[in-house]
Short mmCIF file of C-alpha atoms and ligand atoms in Angstrom, two decimals:
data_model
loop_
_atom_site.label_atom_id
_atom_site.label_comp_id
_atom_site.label_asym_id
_atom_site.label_seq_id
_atom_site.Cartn_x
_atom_site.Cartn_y
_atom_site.Cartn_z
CA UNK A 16 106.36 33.88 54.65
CA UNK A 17 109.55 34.20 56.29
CA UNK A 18 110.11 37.34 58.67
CA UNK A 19 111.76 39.89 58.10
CA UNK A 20 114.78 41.68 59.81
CA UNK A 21 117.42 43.89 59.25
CA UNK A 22 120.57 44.23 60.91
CA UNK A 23 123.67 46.29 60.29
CA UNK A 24 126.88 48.05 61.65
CA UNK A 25 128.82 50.70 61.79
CA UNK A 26 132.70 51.04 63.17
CA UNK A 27 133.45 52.86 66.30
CA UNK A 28 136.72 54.24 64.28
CA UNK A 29 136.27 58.04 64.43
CA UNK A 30 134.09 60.77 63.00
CA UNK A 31 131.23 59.56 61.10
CA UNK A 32 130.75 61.02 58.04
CA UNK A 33 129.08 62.21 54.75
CA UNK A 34 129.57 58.22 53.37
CA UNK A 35 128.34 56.91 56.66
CA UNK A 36 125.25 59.07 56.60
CA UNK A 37 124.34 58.64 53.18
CA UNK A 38 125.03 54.77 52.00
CA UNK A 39 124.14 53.96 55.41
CA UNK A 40 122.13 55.57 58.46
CA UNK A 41 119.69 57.40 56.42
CA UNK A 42 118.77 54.04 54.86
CA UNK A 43 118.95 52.94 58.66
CA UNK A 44 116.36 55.03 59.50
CA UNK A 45 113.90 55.02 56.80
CA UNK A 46 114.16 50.76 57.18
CA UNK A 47 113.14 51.25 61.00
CA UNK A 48 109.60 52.77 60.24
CA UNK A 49 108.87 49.54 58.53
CA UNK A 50 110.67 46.59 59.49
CA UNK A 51 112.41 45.00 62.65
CA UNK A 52 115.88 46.62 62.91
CA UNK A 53 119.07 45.62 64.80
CA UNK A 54 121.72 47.96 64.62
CA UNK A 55 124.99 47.64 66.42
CA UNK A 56 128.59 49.97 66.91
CA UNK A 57 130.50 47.51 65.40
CA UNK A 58 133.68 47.41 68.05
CA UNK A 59 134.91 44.09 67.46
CA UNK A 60 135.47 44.95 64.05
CA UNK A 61 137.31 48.61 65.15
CA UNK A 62 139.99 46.20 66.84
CA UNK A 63 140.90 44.57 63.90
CA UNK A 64 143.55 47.12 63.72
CA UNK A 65 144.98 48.91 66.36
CA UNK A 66 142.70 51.34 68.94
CA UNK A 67 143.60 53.40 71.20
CA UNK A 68 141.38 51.92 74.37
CA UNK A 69 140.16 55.81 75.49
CA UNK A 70 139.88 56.75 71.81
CA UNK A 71 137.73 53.36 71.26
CA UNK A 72 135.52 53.80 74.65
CA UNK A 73 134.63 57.38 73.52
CA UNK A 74 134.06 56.66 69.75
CA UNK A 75 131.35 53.47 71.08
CA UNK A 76 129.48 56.64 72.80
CA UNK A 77 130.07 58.54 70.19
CA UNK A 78 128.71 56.54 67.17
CA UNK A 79 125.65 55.75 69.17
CA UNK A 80 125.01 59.40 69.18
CA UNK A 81 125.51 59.22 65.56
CA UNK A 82 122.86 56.92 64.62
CA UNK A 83 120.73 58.78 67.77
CA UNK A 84 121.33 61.70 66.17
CA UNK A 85 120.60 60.45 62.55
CA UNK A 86 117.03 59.87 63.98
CA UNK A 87 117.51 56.05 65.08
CA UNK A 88 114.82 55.45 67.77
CA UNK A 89 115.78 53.01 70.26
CA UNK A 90 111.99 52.02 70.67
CA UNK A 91 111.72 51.15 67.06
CA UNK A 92 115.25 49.77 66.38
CA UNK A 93 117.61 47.61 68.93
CA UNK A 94 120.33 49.83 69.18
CA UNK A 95 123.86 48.31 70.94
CA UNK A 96 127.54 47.30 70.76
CA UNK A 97 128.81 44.13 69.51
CA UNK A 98 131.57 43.18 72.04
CA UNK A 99 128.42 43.05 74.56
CA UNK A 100 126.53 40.08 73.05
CA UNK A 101 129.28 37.60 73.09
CA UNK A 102 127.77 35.47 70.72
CA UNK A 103 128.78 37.60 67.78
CA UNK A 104 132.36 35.71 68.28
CA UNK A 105 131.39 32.59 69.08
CA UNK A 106 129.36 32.05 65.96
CA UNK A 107 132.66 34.09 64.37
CA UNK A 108 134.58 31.07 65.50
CA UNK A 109 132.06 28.44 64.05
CA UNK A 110 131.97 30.34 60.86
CA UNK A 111 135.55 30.38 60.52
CA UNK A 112 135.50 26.59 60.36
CA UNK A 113 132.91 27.01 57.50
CA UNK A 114 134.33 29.94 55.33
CA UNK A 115 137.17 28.51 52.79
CA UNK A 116 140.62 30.24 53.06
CA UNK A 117 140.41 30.59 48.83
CA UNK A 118 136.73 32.75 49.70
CA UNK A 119 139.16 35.14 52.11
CA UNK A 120 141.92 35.12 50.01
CA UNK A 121 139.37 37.31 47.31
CA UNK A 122 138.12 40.08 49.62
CA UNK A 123 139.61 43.16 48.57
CA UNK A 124 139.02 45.61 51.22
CA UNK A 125 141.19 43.57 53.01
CA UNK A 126 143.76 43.85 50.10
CA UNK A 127 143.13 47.62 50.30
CA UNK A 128 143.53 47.59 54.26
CA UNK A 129 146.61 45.58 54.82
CA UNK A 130 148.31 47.73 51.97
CA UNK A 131 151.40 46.25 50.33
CA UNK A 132 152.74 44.62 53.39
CA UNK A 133 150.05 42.02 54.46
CA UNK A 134 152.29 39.79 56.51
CA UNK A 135 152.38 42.82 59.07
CA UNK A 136 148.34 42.83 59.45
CA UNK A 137 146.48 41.60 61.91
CA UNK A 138 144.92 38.31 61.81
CA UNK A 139 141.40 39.72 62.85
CA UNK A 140 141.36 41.98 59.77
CA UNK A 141 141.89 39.10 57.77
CA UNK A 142 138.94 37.13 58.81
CA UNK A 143 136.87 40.77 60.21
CA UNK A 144 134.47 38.98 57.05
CA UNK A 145 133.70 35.85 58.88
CA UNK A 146 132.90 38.05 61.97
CA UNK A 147 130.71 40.37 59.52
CA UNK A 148 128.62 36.93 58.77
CA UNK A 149 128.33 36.02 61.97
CA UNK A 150 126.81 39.45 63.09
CA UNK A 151 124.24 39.09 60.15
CA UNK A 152 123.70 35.48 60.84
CA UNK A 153 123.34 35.26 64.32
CA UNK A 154 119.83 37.00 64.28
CA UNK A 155 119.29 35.54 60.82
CA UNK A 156 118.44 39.10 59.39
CA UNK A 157 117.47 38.62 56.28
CA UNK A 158 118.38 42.32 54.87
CA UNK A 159 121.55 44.35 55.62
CA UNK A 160 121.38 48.20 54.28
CA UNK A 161 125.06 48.60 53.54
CA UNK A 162 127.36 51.04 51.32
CA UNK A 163 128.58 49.55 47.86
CA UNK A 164 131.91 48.81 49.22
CA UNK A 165 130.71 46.01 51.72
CA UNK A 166 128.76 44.51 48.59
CA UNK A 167 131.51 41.89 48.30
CA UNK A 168 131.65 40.82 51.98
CA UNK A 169 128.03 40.43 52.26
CA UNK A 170 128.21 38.15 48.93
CA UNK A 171 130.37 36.30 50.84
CA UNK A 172 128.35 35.97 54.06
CA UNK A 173 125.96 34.44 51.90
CA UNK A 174 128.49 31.74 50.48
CA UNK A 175 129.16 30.82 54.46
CA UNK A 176 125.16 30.56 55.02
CA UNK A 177 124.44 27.99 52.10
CA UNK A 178 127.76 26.10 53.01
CA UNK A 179 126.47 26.06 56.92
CA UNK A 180 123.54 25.02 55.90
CA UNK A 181 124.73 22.28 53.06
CA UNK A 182 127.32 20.81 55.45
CA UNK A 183 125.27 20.06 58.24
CA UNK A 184 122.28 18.95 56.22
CA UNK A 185 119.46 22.17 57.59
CA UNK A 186 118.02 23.51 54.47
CA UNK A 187 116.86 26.88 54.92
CA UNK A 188 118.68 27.18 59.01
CA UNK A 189 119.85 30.43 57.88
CA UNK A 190 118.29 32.65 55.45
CA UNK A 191 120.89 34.33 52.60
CA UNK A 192 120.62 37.78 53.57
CA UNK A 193 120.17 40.28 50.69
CA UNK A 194 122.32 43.73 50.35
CA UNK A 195 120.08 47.05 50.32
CA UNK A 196 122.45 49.35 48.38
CA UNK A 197 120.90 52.90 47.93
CA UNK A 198 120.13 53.51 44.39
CA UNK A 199 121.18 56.82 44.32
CA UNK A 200 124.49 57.10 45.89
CA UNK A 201 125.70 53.59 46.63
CA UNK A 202 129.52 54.95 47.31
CA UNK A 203 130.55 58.71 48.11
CA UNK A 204 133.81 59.75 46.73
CA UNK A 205 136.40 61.44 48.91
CA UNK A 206 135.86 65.30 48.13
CA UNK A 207 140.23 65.71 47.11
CA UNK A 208 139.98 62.54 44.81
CA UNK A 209 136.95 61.11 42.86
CA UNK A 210 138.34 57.94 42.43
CA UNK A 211 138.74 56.99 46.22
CA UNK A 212 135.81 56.51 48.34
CA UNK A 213 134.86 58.77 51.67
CA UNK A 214 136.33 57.61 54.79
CA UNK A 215 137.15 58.25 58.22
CA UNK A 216 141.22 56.90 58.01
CA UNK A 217 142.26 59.14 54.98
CA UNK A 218 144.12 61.35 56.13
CA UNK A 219 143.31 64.65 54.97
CA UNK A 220 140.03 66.13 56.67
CA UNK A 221 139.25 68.34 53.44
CA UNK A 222 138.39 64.52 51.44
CA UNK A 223 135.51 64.28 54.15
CA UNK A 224 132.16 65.88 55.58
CA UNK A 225 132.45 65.00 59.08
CA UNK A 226 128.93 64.96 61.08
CA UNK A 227 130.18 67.04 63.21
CA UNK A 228 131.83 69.83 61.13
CA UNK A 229 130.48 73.54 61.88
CA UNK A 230 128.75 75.41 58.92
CA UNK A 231 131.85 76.91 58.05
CA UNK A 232 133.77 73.73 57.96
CA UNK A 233 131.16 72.43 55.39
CA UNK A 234 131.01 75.49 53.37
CA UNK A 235 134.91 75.83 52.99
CA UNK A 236 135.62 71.99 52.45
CA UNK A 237 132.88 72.10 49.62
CA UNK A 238 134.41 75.08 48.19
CA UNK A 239 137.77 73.21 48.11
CA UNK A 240 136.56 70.12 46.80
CA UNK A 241 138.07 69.36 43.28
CA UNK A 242 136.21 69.54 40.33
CA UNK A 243 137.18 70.27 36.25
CA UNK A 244 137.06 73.14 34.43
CA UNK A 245 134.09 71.88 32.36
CA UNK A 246 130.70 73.47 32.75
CA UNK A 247 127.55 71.04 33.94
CA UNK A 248 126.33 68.42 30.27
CA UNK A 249 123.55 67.00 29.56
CA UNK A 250 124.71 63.49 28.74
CA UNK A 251 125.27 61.38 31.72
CA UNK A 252 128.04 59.57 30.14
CA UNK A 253 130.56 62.79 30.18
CA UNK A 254 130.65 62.15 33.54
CA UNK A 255 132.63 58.42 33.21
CA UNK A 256 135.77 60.54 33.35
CA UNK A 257 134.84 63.27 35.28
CA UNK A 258 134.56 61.63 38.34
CA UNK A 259 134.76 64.65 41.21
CA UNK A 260 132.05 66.21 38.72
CA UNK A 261 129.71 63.51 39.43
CA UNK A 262 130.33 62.99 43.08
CA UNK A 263 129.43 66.31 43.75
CA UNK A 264 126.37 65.97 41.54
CA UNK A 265 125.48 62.97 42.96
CA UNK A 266 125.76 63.99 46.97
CA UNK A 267 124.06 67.13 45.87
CA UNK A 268 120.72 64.57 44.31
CA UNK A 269 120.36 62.30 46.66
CA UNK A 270 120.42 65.26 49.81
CA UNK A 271 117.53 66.40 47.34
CA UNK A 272 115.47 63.72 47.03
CA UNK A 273 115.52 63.86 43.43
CA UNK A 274 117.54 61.89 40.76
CA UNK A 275 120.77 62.68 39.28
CA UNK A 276 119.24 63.53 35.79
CA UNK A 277 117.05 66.16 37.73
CA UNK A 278 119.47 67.84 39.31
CA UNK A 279 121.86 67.88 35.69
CA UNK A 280 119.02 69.80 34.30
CA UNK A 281 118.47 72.25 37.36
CA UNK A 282 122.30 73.05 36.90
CA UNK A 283 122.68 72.89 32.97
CA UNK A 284 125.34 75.05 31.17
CA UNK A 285 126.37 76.48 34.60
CA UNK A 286 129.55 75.86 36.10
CA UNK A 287 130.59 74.13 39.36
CA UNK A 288 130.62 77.22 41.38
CA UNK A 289 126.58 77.32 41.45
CA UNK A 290 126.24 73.71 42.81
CA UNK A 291 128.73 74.02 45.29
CA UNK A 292 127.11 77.05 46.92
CA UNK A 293 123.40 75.12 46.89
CA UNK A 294 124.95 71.83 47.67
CA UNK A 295 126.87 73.59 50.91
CA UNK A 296 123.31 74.85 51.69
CA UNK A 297 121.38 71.76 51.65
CA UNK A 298 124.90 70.30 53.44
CA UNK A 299 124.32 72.60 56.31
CA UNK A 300 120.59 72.35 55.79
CA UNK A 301 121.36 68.47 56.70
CA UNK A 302 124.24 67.82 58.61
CA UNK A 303 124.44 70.68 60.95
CA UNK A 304 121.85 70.00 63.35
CA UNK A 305 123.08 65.97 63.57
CA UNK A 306 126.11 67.62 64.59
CA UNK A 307 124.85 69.78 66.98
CA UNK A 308 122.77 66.81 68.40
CA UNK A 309 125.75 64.17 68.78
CA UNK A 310 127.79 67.10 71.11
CA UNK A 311 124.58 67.17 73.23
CA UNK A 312 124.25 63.40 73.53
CA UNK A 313 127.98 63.56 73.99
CA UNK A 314 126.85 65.11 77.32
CA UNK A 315 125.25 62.63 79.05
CA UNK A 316 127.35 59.56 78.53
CA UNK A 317 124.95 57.92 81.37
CA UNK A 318 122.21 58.19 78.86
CA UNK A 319 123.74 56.67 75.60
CA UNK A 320 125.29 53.77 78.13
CA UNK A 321 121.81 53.10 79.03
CA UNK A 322 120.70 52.48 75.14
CA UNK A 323 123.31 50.17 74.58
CA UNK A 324 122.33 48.39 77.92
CA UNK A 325 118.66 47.81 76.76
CA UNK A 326 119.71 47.18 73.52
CA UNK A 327 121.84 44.86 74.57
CA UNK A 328 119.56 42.72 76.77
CA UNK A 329 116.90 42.37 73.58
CA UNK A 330 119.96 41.35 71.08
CA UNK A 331 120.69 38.77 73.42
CA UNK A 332 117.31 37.41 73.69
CA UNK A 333 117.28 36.69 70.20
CA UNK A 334 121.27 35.72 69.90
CA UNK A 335 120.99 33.43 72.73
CA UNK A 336 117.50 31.25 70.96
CA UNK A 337 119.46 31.23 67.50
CA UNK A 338 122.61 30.11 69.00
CA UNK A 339 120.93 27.55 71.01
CA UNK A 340 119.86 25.89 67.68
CA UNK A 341 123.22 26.40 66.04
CA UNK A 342 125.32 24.43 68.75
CA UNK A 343 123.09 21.71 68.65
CA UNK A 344 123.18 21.50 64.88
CA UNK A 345 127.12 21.18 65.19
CA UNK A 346 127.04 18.57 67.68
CA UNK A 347 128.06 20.62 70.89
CA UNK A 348 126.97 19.12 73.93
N1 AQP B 651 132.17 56.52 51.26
C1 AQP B 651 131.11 55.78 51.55
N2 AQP B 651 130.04 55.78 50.73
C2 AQP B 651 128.92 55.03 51.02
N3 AQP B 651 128.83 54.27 52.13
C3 AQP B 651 129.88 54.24 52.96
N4 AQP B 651 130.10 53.61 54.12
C4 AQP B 651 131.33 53.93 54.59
N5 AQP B 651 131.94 54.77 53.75
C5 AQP B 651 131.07 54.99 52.73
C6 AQP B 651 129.13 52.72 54.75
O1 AQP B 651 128.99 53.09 56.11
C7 AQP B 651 128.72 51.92 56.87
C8 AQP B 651 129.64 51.90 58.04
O2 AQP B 651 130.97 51.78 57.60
P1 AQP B 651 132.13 51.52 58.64
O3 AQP B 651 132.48 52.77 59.34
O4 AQP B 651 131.74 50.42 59.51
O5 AQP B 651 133.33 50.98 57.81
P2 AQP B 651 134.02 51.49 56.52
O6 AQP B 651 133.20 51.14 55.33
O7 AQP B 651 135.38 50.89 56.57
O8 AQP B 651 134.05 53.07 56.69
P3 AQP B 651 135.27 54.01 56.56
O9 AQP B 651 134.85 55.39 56.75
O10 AQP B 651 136.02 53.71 55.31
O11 AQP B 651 136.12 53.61 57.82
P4 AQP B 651 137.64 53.32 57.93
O12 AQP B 651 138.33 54.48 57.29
O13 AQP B 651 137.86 53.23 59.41
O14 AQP B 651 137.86 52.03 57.23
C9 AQP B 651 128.89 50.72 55.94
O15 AQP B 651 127.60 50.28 55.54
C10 AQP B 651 129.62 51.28 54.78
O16 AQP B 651 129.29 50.61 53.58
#
C-alpha cells in the first residue's frame, strides 16, 4: 500500500480567520495525530499580487503562529515556508510545461481575483495553480485538507499529475492527490453577505472573525452579522434562500461538534437573536485563546524563525529525493 501524506498551505496575506480555521487548520490538526503532515505559509503564492515586503515578512511569522497556535505541533507535522525549499518553483516551472493553457483558462478564482480587468493581473496569479500542483506534487502527498473553494484547483493538480505521468511514460510517478473537504462546513460565508465566502481581502472587517479579534470584537461582529426576519424551521431546504441564516447555523454546528440538523432542533421556533448569543459564546469559547496565543508567539520572532528553519531542512530532504527522480525522468542532465 502506498504511503500516505498530507500536505497543505495557507497564504501569508493577513489575519487568519474564521474560514481559515474552520475549512482548514482544524482539519490540519486533527490529520497530524494520524498521518505524516507537511504544512507550509504559502509565500510564493502571497506574491502573486502585490505585498508589501515588511507587511509580507511579518505575516510569514505571523501565520506560523496561526497554525502554532491552532495546535500544529512541529514534532508531529513539518511546519515551514515555501520560498525556502526552492524546489516548489522549479517543479512550478516543469509543471507549467505540462498544464494546458485551455485547463488555466477554466479556473475561476482566478476569474474572481483578476476582476473585470485581467490584462492588468499579474502573470503569477494566473498560473499561482501550477505552483499549487507543484507544492502538492513535489512530496507526492497524496491528501490535501483544503476549503471548498480550492476544490477546483486541486482537480486540476490532478489533471497535471496523470498528464506528467502519461507524457513521460511513469505510471503511477506521482500519486493523484485526493481533496479532504470538511463535511460540515466546507465554505464559511462572509458574516455582511451569505453569498460571498470569508476572506482576509474583503474589505469590511465586520464580514470576518479574525483569530485575533478580542471577545468584544467577536461578540459585536456576531451581533451585526445579517440574518432575516424569519424564526429558526425545521426543513433544511428553507434555508436554500436564506443563506446568512444557514451560515450562521452552520459555523455555530460545526464549533459544536454536532450536525446542522442537531443544532436546527436545539434552536427551533426561536429567532436569530438566541443563536447569536450561544454562537458568540462558543466563538469566544474557541477563538479567543488562539488569539491570545499568536500575540505571545508574536513575541519571540527568534522562536517561530527557528520552526520554519527545522521545518525547512526536513521538507528539503524529501523535495530534494523526489526532485532528483523528476529531472531525470525529463531528461535533465
Ligand atoms: N471562507 C472560507 N471557508 C472555508 N475555507 C476557507 N479557506 C479560506 N477561506 C475559507 C481555506 O483556508 C485555506 C487557506 O487559504 P488561503 O489563505 O491560502 O487562501 P484563500 O482561500 O484565498 O483565503 P482568503 O481568506 O480568501 O485570502 P485572500 O482574501 O487573500 O484571497 C485554504 O485551504 C482555503 O480553502
Amino acid at each position: 500500500m502506498k504511503k500516505e501524506l498530507v500536505f497543505s498551505g495557507v497564504q501569508p496575506t493577513g489575519n487568519l480567520h474564521l474560514g481559515n480555521y474552520l475549512g482548514a487548520l482544524k482539519n490540519f490538526v486533527s490529520l497530524q495525530k494520524s498521518k505524516n503532515c507537511l504544512y507550509c505559509v504559502v509565500d510564493l503564492h502571497a506574491i502573486t499580487t502585490f505585498q508589501n515586503p515588511k507587511e509580507l515578512n511579518s505575516n510569514i511569522l505571523e501565520t506560523t503562529a496561526g497554525f502554532l497556535a491552532s495546535g500544529l505541533d512541529p514534532n508531529k507535522s513539518i511546519i515551514f515556508n515555501q520560498s525556502s525549499v526552492s524546489g516548489h518553483a522549479e517543479l512550478a516551472w516543469i509543471l507549467n510545461c505540462v498544464c494546458r493553457m485551455g485547463w488555466l483558462n477554466r479556473m475561476t478564482q482566478f476569474k474572481d481575483k483578476a476582476g473585470k480587468d485581467k490584462e492588468k493581473a499579474s502573470v503569477g496569479l494566473y498560473i499561482y495553480p501550477n505552483l499549487m500542483a507543484a507544492d502538492i506534487l513535489l512530496y507526492k502527498a497524496t491528501h490535501v485538507p483544503v476549503g471548498a473553494d480550492q476544490k477546483q484547483h486541486l482537480e486540476l493538480s490532478r489533471d497535471i499529475a496523470q498528464k506528467f505521468n502519461k507524457d513521460f511514460n511513469h505510471k503511477d510517478f506521482f500519486p493523484l492527490p485526493k481533496p479532504l473537504i470538511q463535511k460540515n462546513i466546507s465554505r464559511v460565508m462572509s458574516l455582511r453577505d451569505g453569498t460571498k465566502k470569508m476572506s482576509k481581502s474583503e474589505e469590511s472587517d465586520y464580514s470576518r472573525i479574525n483569530l485575533k479579534d478580542s471577545s468584544d470584537e467577536i461578540v459585536k461582529k456576531i451581533k451585526k452579522a445579517k440574518t432575516d426576519a424569519d424564526p429558526i424551521t425545521e426543513n433544511i431546504k428553507d434555508y436554500e434562500n436564506r443563506p446568512e441564516a444557514y451560515n450562521l447555523l452552520s459555523i455555530y454546528s460545526d464549533l459544536s461538534d454536532q450536525k446542522i440538523e442537531t443544532t436546527i432542533k436545539e434552536f427551533l421556533g426561536k429567532d436569530f437573536s438566541s443563536l447569536k448569543a450561544k454562537l458568540s459564546e462558543i466563538l469566544v469559547e474557541t477563538i479567543s485563546p488562539i488569539g491570545k496565543d499568536i500575540d505571545k508567539l508574536m513575541k519571540d520572532k527568534k522562536h517561530l524563525e527557528d520552526v520554519l528553519k527545522k521545518g525547512k531542512q526536513k521538507a528539503s530532504i524529501i523535495a530534494e529525493e523526489n526532485l532528483k527522480k523528476i529531472r531525470e525522468i525529463v531528461g535533465f542532465v
